[in-house]
Amino acid sequence: MGLLVIKPRPSYGTNSRFEEILEYALSGTEHQVVTSVSELERMDVKGRRILFAVSLGISGINSGLYAVLEYLRMRSDALEGCVGGVILDGKSELYTKSVGRSVVFTANLAGCSFPGRCLVEGTGTLKNYNLQAKNNNTDNMSAYRSAARTLVENILGFEHTRKKNPKILVLHASDEATSNTLALWNMIKEKLPECSFKEISLRNGHIMDCRGCAYEVCRHYSEKGTCFYGGPIAETVYPAVLECDALVMICPNYNDALSGNLTAFVNRLTSLYVNHRFYDKSLFGIIVSGYSGCDIVAEQLISGINMNKTFALPGRFAIMETAGSPKEILSSPGLEQRAERFVLNMRQYLIES
């Protein structure tokens, strides 16, 4: 059946740069293009390999894309078993990343998995390719073309890594006595006896955030398996990341953002990433909000760890709940059933049958 290209039709006409990128990325690849929800409604796309190809223009808005997102949000199994990726082309320096992670989050809730680095974006100036172009001794447009072609290859070639006894790294910065998020995770892990768990708390100790070293400096420390600051991240977390098959992020949502220590981990992961890729490792999220905003935190995990650090994103990668008072989560109606569904989902993507 080939690759399915979902290419919502913009209202402002043809984008020649975008068309050139797509032509190069899809050259020699059997594919089918759909441009509207009405076409999707007539198809069964479950199990397909999918490329979301979106031209945003100067406004960052493609009205056809919003119709696609609405369609997917109303059908929770529309993309069951699919593997996807996203190419976004804009005319300004804004919107590509925020729209991209919204597309991935929505498609993921509908059952779509994504390989690591699932977003290829072209900003108006293509300055986002400065470093890639420099490292590959080429120009920014060529770097953009190459990234798009690689994404298509990764979509078509992606398979989840399953093992009989997967190793799971669990990171949190929560208080065991009061945390709703940890309480939810404890309920889930009890149902995964085949897995081995390494749980690391980033709550204690002096966790420094990334200082933004020059690429050459970061690479120098990376070659030694550490980074400029060293400390618990380099000494304990880095080796655990390299050893694990899956990473579970325990994420309470207090202010519509990852907590400071978890954010520091994501930023500091750059040093390890310089010399390692994580395409064979999966990302899962346990997210509890006191009020609302689970989707915001989930999208931060997607952009920080899947898009930027190459961890694979299984379909429905996160369980998202609402609870405020300490351990309130344990009395949430229907929680046991939702937790069980999430466990079955983790099993599907991690455990060899």
mmCIF file of C-alpha atoms in Angstrom, residues 172-182 201-203 250-252 254 259 262:
data_model
loop_
_atom_site.group_PDB
_atom_site.id
_atom_site.type_symbol
_atom_site.label_atom_id
_atom_site.label_comp_id
_atom_site.label_asym_id
_atom_site.label_seq_id
_atom_site.Cartn_x
_atom_site.Cartn_y
_atom_site.Cartn_z
ATOM 1 C CA HIS A 172 10.962 11.309 39.101
ATOM 2 C CA ALA A 173 11.409 14.235 41.470
ATOM 3 C CA SER A 174 8.389 13.585 43.688
ATOM 4 C CA ASP A 175 7.723 12.927 47.378
ATOM 5 C CA GLU A 176 6.729 9.291 47.839
ATOM 6 C CA ALA A 177 4.483 10.121 50.799
ATOM 7 C CA THR A 178 2.218 12.582 48.983
ATOM 8 C CA SER A 179 2.699 12.144 45.232
ATOM 9 C CA ASN A 180 -0.326 11.224 43.125
ATOM 10 C CA THR A 181 1.942 10.591 40.164
ATOM 11 C CA LEU A 182 4.123 8.086 42.003
ATOM 12 C CA SER A 201 14.849 10.215 42.245
ATOM 13 C CA LEU A 202 16.104 13.590 41.071
ATOM 14 C CA ARG A 203 14.457 15.224 44.066
ATOM 15 C CA ILE A 250 6.937 10.589 36.253
ATOM 16 C CA CYS A 251 5.547 14.080 35.684
ATOM 17 C CA PRO A 252 3.273 15.957 38.076
ATOM 18 C CA TYR A 254 2.132 22.065 38.875
ATOM 19 C CA SER A 259 9.382 20.248 37.084
ATOM 20 C CA LEU A 262 13.130 16.797 35.172
#
